[in-house]
Amino acid sequence: MGDATSTNTSAQSNGKDNGKLSDLHQPTTFITGHNSSGQAIVQSYNPFQWRPYENNNLAFAVPYTTSRCPPDLNNDTDLKLHQSLISTPDKLGLVNPKGTVLRCVDFAPGYACGMHRTQSLDYGIVMEGEVDMVLDSGERYSLKRGDVAIQRATQHQWVNKSDTKWARMMFVLQDCEPLVVGGKQMGEDLGTISGVPPSNN
């Protein structure tokens, strides 16, 4: 642990932002496993890799994904599936069919993403700043650092309330069974969000 922390501090001081657009902290992913004696170890640790969207007003990082439920950790099967998936990022939509996506999102000052819906159950946690959650019913709620939104396949929009500071949220998106409300299936709707492929779930 000491070595990983020390190496991480050095990497940050060398300015390795890996595509990060914001001035927020550059997070690191620590992935654990076991040594030959069955003791817990850190198998790898790497800074988030970022991809820009919406004319650099939005940035995504995907620290981890799963492609099965429950995941299979034997022989690093889950790691291999994750590496295979992120090696072709243009194929990963917002949701990973039959699995999960851990996604960090940075929002530029004053930016409002398009209204959208995913066929998934999502946990969204505000990490930095203050973000408005806007629903298609007209309801609007202000989420502060540490607040959690449980999105249940609903139409929604995120708005960074600050005109000067970036905001950050962390999301866990889980594929779900198709949702039917009033006889209508509530499938994925990416709205005006550009550059993100369909999830095909």
XYZ file of C-alpha atoms in Angstrom:
201
model
C 0.000 0.000 0.000
C 2.819 2.365 0.835
C 4.493 1.767 -2.501
C 1.246 2.287 -4.442
C 0.510 5.541 -2.633
C 4.032 6.801 -3.161
C 4.002 5.935 -6.858
C 0.588 7.554 -7.313
C 1.791 10.796 -5.697
C 4.786 10.852 -8.022
C 2.598 10.297 -11.095
C 0.340 13.191 -10.150
C 3.297 15.495 -9.593
C 4.474 14.640 -13.099
C 1.204 16.071 -14.461
C -0.190 12.882 -15.999
C -3.813 13.903 -16.438
C -4.621 11.265 -19.096
C -7.050 13.449 -21.014
C -8.671 15.102 -17.984
C -10.362 18.372 -18.941
C -11.220 19.730 -15.500
C -9.024 21.209 -12.788
C -10.350 18.629 -10.310
C -8.273 15.924 -8.627
C -7.043 13.135 -10.926
C -8.405 9.916 -9.368
C -6.651 6.553 -9.408
C -8.170 3.079 -9.693
C -6.766 0.459 -7.317
C -7.651 -3.133 -8.278
C -7.097 -5.831 -5.677
C -6.525 -9.554 -5.953
C -4.643 -12.347 -4.179
C -1.090 -13.616 -4.102
C -0.177 -17.302 -4.231
C -0.691 -17.537 -0.453
C -4.232 -16.213 -0.664
C -3.359 -12.834 0.834
C -4.900 -9.645 -0.512
C -2.713 -7.520 -2.779
C -3.123 -4.575 -5.142
C -2.748 -6.060 -8.628
C -2.739 -2.737 -10.423
C -3.252 0.968 -9.886
C -3.693 3.464 -12.692
C -4.994 7.025 -13.102
C -8.409 7.416 -14.693
C -8.388 7.591 -18.496
C -10.701 10.345 -19.738
C -12.634 10.822 -22.980
C -14.104 14.214 -23.956
C -17.651 14.755 -25.236
C -19.965 17.640 -26.060
C -17.256 20.034 -27.283
C -15.129 19.429 -24.170
C -17.983 20.307 -21.812
C -18.217 16.734 -20.609
C -15.615 14.071 -19.817
C -16.089 10.371 -19.028
C -13.763 7.949 -17.276
C -14.665 4.269 -16.878
C -12.579 2.723 -14.083
C -14.348 -0.639 -14.214
C -17.073 -2.702 -15.831
C -18.609 -6.124 -15.370
C -20.207 -8.173 -18.130
C -21.911 -10.922 -16.106
C -24.152 -11.114 -13.066
C -22.780 -12.305 -10.758
C -19.220 -11.603 -11.951
C -16.704 -14.450 -12.145
C -13.446 -13.493 -10.384
C -11.751 -16.866 -10.913
C -8.603 -16.699 -13.054
C -9.192 -12.947 -13.391
C -12.125 -13.579 -15.732
C -13.744 -10.279 -14.737
C -10.507 -8.363 -15.378
C -10.092 -9.920 -18.808
C -13.674 -9.073 -19.792
C -13.210 -5.496 -18.588
C -9.963 -5.045 -20.505
C -11.542 -6.471 -23.638
C -14.490 -4.099 -23.367
C -12.544 -0.898 -22.759
C -10.062 -1.738 -25.502
C -12.890 -0.858 -27.903
C -14.447 2.167 -26.129
C -16.545 3.146 -29.149
C -18.617 -0.006 -28.567
C -19.457 0.743 -24.916
C -22.680 2.666 -24.489
C -23.825 4.235 -21.258
C -24.952 0.775 -20.087
C -23.165 -2.566 -20.465
C -25.752 -5.251 -21.319
C -25.985 -7.931 -18.602
C -23.409 -6.070 -16.539
C -22.413 -2.857 -14.811
C -20.435 0.287 -15.580
C -18.589 2.436 -13.070
C -18.332 5.843 -14.733
C -16.944 9.145 -13.474
C -18.313 12.249 -15.200
C -16.904 15.788 -15.116
C -19.264 18.652 -16.057
C -17.902 21.996 -17.267
C -19.030 25.204 -15.514
C -22.636 26.001 -16.421
C -22.990 22.921 -18.611
C -26.359 21.154 -18.932
C -26.406 17.773 -20.628
C -29.331 16.770 -22.798
C -32.396 15.087 -21.336
C -31.860 11.319 -21.603
C -32.868 7.916 -20.252
C -31.054 4.602 -19.928
C -32.574 1.172 -19.463
C -30.769 0.694 -16.179
C -30.785 1.165 -12.427
C -28.187 3.813 -11.614
C -26.545 5.140 -8.475
C -25.252 8.681 -8.997
C -23.124 10.327 -6.305
C -22.043 13.964 -6.381
C -18.306 14.079 -5.699
C -17.510 17.732 -6.369
C -19.627 20.845 -6.805
C -23.413 21.166 -6.918
C -25.534 19.576 -9.638
C -29.214 19.979 -10.464
C -31.184 16.852 -11.358
C -33.956 17.841 -13.771
C -36.743 15.370 -14.613
C -39.052 15.415 -17.638
C -42.013 16.079 -15.310
C -40.487 19.487 -14.577
C -39.258 18.509 -11.103
C -35.822 19.897 -10.258
C -33.623 19.063 -7.271
C -30.255 20.436 -6.206
C -27.710 17.756 -5.251
C -24.683 18.692 -3.164
C -21.478 16.798 -2.447
C -22.296 13.372 -1.035
C -25.917 13.368 -2.202
C -27.080 10.274 -4.081
C -29.566 9.961 -6.938
C -31.143 6.562 -7.630
C -32.154 6.711 -11.280
C -34.715 4.040 -12.152
C -34.834 4.237 -15.965
C -36.200 7.802 -15.864
C -35.763 10.750 -18.231
C -33.354 13.159 -16.596
C -30.796 15.879 -17.111
C -27.742 17.033 -15.134
C -26.899 20.730 -14.790
C -23.714 22.094 -13.229
C -25.008 25.025 -11.159
C -21.671 26.848 -11.018
C -20.616 29.248 -13.760
C -16.962 29.059 -12.688
C -16.235 25.590 -11.271
C -16.290 22.074 -12.676
C -18.561 19.475 -11.065
C -18.027 15.726 -10.793
C -20.333 12.755 -10.303
C -19.655 9.031 -9.969
C -22.177 6.607 -11.431
C -22.792 2.876 -11.176
C -25.069 1.826 -14.046
C -26.656 -1.627 -13.867
C -28.535 -3.233 -16.706
C -32.157 -3.946 -15.831
C -35.174 -5.730 -17.210
C -37.199 -3.661 -19.694
C -39.468 -1.249 -17.823
C -43.087 -0.825 -18.930
C -45.153 2.113 -17.615
C -48.743 2.659 -18.762
C -48.290 0.092 -21.511
C -45.211 1.866 -22.909
C -41.715 0.408 -22.768
C -39.262 2.929 -21.317
C -36.237 2.117 -23.470
C -32.996 4.001 -23.837
C -33.228 7.551 -25.183
C -29.925 9.395 -25.610
C -31.616 12.625 -26.637
C -29.129 15.212 -27.908
C -26.045 13.675 -26.280
C -23.514 13.216 -29.093
C -20.671 10.759 -29.531
C -22.090 8.078 -27.221
C -23.061 4.787 -28.917
C -26.343 3.053 -28.052
C -26.194 0.515 -25.238
C -28.185 -2.092 -27.205
C -29.668 -3.580 -24.061
